[in-house]
PDB file of C-alpha atoms in Angstrom:
ATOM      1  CA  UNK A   1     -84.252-276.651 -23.521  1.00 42.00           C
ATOM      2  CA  UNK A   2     -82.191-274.070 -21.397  1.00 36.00           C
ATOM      3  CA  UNK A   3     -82.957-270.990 -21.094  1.00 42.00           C
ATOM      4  CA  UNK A   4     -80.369-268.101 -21.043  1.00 41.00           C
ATOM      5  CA  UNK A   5     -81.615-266.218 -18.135  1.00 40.00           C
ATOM      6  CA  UNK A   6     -82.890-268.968 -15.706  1.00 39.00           C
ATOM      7  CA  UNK A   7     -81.888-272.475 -15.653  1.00 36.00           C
ATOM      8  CA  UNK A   8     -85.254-274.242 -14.878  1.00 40.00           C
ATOM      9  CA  UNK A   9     -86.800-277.932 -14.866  1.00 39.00           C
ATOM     10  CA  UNK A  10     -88.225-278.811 -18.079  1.00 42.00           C
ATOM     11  CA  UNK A  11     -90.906-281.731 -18.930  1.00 41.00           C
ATOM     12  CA  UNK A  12     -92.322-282.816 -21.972  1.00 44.00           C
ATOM     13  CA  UNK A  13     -96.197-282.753 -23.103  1.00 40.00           C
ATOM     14  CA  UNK A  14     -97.393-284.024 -26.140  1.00 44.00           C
ATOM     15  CA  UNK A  15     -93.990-283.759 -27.565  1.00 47.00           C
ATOM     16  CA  UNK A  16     -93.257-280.096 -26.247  1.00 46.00           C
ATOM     17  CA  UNK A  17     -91.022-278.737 -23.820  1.00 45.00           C
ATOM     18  CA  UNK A  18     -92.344-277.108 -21.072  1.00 42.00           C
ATOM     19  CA  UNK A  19     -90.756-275.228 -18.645  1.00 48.00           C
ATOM     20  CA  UNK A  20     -92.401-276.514 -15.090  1.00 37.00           C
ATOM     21  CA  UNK A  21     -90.631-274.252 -12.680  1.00 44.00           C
ATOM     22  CA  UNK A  22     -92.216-271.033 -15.182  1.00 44.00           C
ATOM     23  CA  UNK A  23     -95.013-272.316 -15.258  1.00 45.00           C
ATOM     24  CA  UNK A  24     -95.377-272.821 -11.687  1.00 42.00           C
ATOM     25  CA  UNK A  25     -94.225-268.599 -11.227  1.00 46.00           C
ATOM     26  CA  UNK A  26     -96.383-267.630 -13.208  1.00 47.00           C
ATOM     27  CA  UNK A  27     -99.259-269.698 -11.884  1.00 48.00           C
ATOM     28  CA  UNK A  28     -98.784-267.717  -8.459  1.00 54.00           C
ATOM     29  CA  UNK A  29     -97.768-263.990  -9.443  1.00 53.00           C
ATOM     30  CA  UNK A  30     -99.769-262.522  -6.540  1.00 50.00           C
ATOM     31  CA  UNK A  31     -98.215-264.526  -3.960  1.00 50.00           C
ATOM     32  CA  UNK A  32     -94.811-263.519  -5.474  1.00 52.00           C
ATOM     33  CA  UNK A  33     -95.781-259.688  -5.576  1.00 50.00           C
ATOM     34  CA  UNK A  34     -97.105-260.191  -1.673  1.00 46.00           C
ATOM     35  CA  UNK A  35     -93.998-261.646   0.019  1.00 45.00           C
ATOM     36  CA  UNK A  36     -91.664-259.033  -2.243  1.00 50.00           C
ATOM     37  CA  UNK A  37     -93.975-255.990  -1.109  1.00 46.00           C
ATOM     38  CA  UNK A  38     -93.663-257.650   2.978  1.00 48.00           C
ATOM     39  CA  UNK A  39     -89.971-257.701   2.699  1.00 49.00           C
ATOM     40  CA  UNK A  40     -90.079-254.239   1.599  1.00 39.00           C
ATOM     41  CA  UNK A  41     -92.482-253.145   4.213  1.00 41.00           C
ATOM     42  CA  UNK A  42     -90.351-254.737   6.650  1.00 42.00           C
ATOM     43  CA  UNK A  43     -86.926-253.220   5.822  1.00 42.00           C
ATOM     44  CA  UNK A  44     -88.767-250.050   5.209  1.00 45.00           C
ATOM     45  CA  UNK A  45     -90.002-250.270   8.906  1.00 45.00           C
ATOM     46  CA  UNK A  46     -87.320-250.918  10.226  1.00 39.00           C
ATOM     47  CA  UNK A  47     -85.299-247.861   8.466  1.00 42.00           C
ATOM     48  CA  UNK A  48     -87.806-245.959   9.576  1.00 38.00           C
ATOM     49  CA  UNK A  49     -87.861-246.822  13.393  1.00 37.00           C
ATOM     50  CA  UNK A  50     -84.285-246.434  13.290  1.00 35.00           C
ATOM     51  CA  UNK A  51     -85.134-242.431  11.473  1.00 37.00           C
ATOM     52  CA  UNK A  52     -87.128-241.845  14.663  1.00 34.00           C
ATOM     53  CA  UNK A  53     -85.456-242.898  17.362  1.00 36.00           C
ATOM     54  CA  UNK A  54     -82.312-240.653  16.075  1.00 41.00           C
ATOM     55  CA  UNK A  55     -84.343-237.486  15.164  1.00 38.00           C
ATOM     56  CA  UNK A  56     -86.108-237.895  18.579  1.00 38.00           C
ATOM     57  CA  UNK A  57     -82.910-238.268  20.491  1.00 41.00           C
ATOM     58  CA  UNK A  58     -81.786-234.977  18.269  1.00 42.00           C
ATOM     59  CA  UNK A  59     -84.866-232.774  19.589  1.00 42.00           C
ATOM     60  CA  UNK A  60     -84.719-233.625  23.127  1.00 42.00           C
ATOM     61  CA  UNK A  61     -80.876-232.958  23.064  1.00 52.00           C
ATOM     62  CA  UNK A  62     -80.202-236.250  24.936  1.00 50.00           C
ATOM     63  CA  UNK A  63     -76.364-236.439  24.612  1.00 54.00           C
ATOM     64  CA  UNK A  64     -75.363-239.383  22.450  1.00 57.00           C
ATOM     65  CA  UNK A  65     -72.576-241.930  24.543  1.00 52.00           C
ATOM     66  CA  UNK A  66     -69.616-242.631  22.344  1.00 51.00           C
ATOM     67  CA  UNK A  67     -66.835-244.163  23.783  1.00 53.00           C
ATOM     68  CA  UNK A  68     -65.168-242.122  26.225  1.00 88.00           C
ATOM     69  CA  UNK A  69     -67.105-238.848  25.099  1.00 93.00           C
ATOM     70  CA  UNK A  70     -70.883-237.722  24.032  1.00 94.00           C
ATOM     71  CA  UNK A  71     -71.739-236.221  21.067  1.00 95.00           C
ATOM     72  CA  UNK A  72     -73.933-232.952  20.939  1.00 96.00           C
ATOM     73  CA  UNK A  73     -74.996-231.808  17.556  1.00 96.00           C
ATOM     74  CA  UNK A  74     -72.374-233.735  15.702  1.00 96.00           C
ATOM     75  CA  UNK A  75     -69.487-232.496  17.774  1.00 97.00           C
ATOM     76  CA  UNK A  76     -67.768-234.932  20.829  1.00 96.00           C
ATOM     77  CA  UNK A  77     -67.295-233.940  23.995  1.00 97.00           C
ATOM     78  CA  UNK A  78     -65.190-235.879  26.586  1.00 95.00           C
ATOM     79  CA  UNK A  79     -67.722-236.949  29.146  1.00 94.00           C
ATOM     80  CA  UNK A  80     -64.868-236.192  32.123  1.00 93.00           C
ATOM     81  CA  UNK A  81     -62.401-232.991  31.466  1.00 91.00           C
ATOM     82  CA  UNK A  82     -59.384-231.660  33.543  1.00 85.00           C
ATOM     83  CA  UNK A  83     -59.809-231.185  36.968  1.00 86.00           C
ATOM     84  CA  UNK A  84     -62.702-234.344  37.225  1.00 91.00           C
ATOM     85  CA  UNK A  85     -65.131-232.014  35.998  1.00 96.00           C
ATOM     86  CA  UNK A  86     -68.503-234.350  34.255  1.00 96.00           C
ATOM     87  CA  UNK A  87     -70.171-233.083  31.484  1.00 97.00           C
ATOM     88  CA  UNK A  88     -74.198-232.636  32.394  1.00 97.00           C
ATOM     89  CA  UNK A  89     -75.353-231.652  29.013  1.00 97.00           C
ATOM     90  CA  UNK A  90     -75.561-228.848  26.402  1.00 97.00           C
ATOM     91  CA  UNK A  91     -76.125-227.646  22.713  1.00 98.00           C
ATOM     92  CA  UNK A  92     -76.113-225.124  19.750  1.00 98.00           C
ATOM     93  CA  UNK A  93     -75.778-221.721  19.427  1.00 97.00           C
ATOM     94  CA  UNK A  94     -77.394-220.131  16.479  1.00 95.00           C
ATOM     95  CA  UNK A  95     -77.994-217.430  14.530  1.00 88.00           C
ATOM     96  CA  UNK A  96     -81.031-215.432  14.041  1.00 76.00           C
ATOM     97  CA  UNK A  97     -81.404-217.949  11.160  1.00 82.00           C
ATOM     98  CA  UNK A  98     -80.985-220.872  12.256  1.00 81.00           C
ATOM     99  CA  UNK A  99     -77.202-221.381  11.278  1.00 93.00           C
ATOM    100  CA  UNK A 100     -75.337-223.217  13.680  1.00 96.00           C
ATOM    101  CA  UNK A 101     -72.485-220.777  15.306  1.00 97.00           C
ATOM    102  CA  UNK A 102     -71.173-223.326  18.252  1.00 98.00           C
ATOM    103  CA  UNK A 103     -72.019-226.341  20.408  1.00 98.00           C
ATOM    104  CA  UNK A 104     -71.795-225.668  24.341  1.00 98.00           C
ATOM    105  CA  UNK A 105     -71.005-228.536  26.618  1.00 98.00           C
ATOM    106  CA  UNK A 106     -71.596-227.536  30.275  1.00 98.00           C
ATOM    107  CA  UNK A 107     -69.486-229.471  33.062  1.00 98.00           C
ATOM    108  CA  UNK A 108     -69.455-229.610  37.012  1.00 97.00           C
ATOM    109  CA  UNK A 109     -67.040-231.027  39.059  1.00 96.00           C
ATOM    110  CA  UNK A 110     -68.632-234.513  40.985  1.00 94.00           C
ATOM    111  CA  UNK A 111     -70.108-232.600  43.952  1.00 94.00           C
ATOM    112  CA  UNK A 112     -71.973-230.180  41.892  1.00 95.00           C
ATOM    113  CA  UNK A 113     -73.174-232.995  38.993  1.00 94.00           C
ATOM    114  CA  UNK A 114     -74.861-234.561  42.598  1.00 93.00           C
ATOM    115  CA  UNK A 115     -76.267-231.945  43.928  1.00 92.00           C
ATOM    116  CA  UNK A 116     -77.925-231.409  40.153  1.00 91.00           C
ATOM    117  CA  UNK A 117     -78.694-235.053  39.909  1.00 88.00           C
ATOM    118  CA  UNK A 118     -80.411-234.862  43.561  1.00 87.00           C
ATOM    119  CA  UNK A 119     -83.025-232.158  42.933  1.00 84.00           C
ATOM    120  CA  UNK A 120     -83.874-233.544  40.070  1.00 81.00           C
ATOM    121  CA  UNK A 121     -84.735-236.919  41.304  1.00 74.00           C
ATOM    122  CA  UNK A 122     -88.290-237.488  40.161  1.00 60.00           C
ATOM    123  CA  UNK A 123     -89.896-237.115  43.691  1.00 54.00           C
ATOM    124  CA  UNK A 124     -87.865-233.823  44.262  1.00 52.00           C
ATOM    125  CA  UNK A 125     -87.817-232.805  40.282  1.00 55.00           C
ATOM    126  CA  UNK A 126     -88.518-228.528  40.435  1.00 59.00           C
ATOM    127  CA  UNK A 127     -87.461-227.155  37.126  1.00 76.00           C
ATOM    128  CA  UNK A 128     -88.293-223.153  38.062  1.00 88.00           C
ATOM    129  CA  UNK A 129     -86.059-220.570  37.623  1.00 92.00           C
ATOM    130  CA  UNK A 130     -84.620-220.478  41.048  1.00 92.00           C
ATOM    131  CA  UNK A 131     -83.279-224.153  40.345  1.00 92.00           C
ATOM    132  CA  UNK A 132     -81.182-222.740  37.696  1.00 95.00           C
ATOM    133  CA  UNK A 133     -80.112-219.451  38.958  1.00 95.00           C
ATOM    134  CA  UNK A 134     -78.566-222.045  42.065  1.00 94.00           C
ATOM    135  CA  UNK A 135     -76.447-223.609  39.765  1.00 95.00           C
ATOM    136  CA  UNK A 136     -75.157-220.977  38.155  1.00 96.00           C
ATOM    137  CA  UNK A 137     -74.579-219.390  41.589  1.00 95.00           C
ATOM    138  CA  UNK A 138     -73.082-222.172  42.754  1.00 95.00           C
ATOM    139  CA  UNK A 139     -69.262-222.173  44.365  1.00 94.00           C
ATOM    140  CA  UNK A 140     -68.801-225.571  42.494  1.00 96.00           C
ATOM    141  CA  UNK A 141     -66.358-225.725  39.944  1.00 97.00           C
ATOM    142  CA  UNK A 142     -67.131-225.893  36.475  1.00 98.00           C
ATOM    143  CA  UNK A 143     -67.213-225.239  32.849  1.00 97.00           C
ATOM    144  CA  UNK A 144     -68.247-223.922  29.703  1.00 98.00           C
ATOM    145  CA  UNK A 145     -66.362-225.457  26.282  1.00 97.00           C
ATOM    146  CA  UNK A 146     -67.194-223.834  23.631  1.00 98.00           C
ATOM    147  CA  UNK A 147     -66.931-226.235  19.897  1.00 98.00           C
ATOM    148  CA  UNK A 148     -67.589-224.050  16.873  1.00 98.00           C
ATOM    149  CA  UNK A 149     -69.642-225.517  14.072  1.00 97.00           C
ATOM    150  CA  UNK A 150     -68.229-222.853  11.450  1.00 96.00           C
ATOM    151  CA  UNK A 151     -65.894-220.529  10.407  1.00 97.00           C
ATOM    152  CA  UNK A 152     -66.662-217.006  12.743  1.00 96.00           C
ATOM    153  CA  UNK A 153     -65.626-213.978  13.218  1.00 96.00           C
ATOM    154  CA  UNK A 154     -63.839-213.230  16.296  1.00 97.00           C
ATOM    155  CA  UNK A 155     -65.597-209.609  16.815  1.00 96.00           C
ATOM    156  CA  UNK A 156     -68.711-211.398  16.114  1.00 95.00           C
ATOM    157  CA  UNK A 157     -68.394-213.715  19.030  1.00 95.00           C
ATOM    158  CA  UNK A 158     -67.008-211.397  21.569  1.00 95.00           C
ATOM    159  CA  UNK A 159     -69.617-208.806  20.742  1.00 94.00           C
ATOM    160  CA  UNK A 160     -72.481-212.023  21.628  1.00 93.00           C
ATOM    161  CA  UNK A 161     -71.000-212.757  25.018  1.00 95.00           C
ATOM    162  CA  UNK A 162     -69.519-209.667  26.496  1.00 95.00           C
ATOM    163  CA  UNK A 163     -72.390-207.294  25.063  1.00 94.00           C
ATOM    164  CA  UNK A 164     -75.094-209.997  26.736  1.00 95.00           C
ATOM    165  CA  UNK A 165     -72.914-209.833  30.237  1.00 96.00           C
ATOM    166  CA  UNK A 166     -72.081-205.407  29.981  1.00 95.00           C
ATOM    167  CA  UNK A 167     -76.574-205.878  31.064  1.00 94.00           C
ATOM    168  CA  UNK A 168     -75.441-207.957  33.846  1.00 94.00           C
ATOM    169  CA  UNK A 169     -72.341-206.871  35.349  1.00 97.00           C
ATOM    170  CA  UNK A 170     -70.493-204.180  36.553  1.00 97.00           C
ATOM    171  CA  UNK A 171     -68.636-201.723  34.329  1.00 96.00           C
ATOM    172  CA  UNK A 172     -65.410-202.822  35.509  1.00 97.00           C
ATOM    173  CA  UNK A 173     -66.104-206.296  36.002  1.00 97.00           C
ATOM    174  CA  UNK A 174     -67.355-206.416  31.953  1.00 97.00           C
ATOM    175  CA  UNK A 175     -64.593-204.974  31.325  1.00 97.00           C
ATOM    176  CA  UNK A 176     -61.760-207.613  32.806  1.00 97.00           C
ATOM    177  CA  UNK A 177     -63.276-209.971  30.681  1.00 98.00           C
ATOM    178  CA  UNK A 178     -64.000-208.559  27.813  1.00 97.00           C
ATOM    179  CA  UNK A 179     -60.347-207.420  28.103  1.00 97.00           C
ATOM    180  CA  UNK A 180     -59.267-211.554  28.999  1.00 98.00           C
ATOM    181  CA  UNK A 181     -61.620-212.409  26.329  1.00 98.00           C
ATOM    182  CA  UNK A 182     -60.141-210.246  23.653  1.00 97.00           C
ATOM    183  CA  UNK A 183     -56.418-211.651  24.280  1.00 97.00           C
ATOM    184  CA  UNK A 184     -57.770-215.097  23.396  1.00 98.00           C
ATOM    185  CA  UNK A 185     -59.933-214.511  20.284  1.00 97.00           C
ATOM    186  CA  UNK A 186     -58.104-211.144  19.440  1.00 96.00           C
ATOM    187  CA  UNK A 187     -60.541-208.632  16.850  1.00 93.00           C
ATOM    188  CA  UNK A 188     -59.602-209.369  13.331  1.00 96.00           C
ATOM    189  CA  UNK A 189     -59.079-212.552  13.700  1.00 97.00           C
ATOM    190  CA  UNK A 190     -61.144-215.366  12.490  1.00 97.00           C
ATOM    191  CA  UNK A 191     -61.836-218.505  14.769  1.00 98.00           C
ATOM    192  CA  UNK A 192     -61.750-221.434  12.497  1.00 98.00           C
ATOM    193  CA  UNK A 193     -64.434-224.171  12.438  1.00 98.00           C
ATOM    194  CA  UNK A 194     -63.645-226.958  15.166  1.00 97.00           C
ATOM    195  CA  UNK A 195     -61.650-224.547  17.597  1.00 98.00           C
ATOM    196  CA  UNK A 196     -62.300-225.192  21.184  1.00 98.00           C
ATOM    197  CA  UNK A 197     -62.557-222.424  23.844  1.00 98.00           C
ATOM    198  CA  UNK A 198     -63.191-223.455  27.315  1.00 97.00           C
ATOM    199  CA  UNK A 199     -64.472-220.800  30.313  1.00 97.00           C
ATOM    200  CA  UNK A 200     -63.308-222.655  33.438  1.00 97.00           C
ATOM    201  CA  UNK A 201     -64.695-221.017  36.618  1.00 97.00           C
ATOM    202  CA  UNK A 202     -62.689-222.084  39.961  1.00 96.00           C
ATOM    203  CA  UNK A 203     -63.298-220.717  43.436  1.00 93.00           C
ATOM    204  CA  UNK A 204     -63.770-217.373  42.043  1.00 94.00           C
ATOM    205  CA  UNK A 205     -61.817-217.089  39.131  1.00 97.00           C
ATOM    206  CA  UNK A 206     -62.376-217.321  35.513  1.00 98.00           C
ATOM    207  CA  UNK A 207     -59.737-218.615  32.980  1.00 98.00           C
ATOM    208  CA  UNK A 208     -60.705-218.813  29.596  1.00 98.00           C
ATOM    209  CA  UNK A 209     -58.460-221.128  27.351  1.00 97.00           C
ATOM    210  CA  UNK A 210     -57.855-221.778  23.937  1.00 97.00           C
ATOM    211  CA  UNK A 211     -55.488-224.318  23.123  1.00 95.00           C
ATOM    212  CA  UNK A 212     -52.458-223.210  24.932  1.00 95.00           C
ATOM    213  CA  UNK A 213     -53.010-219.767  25.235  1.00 97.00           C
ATOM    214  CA  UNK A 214     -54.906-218.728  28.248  1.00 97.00           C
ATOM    215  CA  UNK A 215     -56.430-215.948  30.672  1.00 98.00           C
ATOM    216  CA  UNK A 216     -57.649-215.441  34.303  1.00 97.00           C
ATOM    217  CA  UNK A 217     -59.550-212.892  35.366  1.00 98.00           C
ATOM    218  CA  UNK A 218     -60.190-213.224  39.500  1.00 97.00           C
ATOM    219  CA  UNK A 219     -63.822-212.102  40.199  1.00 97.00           C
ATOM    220  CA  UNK A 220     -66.008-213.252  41.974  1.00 96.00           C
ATOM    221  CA  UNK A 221     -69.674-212.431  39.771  1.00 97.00           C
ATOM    222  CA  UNK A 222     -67.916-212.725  36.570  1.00 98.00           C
ATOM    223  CA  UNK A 223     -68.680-216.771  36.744  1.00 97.00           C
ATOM    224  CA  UNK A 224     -72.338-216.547  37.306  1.00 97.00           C
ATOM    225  CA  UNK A 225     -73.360-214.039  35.206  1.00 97.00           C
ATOM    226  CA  UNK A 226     -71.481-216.407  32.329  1.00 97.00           C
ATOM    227  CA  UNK A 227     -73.617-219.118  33.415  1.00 98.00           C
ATOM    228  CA  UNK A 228     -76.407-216.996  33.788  1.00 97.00           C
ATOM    229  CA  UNK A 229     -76.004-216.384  30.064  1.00 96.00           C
ATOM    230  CA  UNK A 230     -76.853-220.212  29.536  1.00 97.00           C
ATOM    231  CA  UNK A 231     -79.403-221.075  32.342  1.00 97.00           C
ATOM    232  CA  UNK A 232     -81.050-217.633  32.635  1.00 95.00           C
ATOM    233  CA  UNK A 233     -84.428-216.775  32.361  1.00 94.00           C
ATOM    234  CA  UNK A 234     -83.915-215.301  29.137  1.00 94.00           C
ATOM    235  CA  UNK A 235     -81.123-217.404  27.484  1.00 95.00           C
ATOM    236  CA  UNK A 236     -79.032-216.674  25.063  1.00 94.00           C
ATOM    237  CA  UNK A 237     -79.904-220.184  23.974  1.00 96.00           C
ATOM    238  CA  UNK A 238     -82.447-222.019  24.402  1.00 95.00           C
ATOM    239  CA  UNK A 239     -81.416-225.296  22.335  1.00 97.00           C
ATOM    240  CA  UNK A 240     -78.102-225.255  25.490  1.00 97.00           C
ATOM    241  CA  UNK A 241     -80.507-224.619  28.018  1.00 96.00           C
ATOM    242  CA  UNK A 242     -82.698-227.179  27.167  1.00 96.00           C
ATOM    243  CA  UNK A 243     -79.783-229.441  26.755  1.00 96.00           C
ATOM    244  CA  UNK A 244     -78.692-229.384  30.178  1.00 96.00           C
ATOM    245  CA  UNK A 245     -81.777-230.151  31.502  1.00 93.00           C
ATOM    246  CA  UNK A 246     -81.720-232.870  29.225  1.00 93.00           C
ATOM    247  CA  UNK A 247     -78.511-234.387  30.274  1.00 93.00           C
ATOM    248  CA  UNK A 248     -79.217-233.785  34.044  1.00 92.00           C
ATOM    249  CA  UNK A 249     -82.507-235.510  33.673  1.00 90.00           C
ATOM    250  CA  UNK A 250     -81.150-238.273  31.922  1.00 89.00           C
ATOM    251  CA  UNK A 251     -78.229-238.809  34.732  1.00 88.00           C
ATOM    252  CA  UNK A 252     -81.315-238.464  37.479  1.00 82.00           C
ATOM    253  CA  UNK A 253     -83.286-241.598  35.725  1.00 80.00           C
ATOM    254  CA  UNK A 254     -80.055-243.658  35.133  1.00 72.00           C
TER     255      UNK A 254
END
């Protein structure tokens, strides 16, 4: 006899068929259920290791290597930009809450990433406030690029930054760049999601760029008051501070 959904051995007993191979599955339905629950423990395990390793690598904001670039949140970043500058590390913006407004990537140029890289060599590692307000202090060149994760509003954005650095600055200093700012990402105007601005800070003056439009503003504690903004006491993110230290930590132990 064959049957229609298996094609087993058959045998005959006392003049009847019997199906051998059947009989022989159903003689042993616990070992069956065992080694079908173990595969799907095993898969399952490994899905799951596979789960943590990427939400862990998420929450310590370890940029991700792709190719020629990181990711950070989702977004890439080249990991060497115009002028030689490296990216150290970075993250998201967001709003009161918890929507995702843009993804900083902060670079250096080689001699800065080192001097980063050397204090925080784990027999010289000293992650208090005065270790930040260096770098941001720093004559080194570098940069802030700016990836937005949504549709914003222009006014929305330059009201975040210049309003946090009008505390920090001088009247007339706020003012230039607010001014630089607003000829860039001009009020009314939207700033679609992906758009790229970059705030490139080079022996005392800061050019802000988006695509090819661009402005420079030449003063000399407009830069680290911007960075200050980042790697402040009081952040204006946390998630892109804690980035950086990320990424600089990560270069240290490579």
């Amino acid at each position: 006899n064959i049957n229609q959904k298996t094609i087993s051995t058959t045998a005959m007993c006392n003049g009847e068929s019997i199906d051998v191979e059947s009989q022989e599955r159903k003689a042993n339905p616990i070992e069956e259920k065992y080694f079908s629950a173990s595969r799907v423990l095993f898969l399952g395990g490994i899905m799951y290791t596979v789960f943590i390793i990427g939400l862990a690598m998420r929450s310590l904001n370890i940029p991700a290597l792709v190719g020629g670039s990181v990711e950070i949140d989702g977004l890439s970043f080249p990991i060497e930009a115009s002028r030689g500058l490296q990216i150290v590390g970075g993250g998201t913006r967001k709003k009161f809450t918890g929507g995702k407004v843009y993804t900083a990537g902060i670079y250096f140029d080689k001699e800065g990433t080192g001097s980063i890289v050397s204090a925080l060599e784990p027999e010289e590692a000293a992650l208090d406030q005065d270790f930040f307000d260096e770098v941001a202090s720093s004559s080194s060149s570098k940069a802030i690029v700016l990836k937005f994760q949504q549709d914003v509003k222009a006014a929305v954005v330059a009201k975040d930054v210049t309003g946090a650095l009008s505390k920090i600055l001088e009247e007339t200093s706020s003012d230039q760049f607010s001014k630089a700012l607003g000829e860039i990402i001009p009020a009314g105007t939207d700033i679609p999601a992906l758009t790229e601005i970059s705030i490139l800070c080079e022996e005392g003056t800061v050019t802000i760029k988006k695509g090819e439009a661009s402005s420079s503003v030449i003063d000399e504690t407009i830069c680290p008051a911007i960075f200050g903004l980042y790697l402040g006491k009081s952040p204006v993110s946390k998630d892109i501070k804690d980035g950086f230290v990320s990424g600089a930590l990560s270069k240290a132990t490579a």
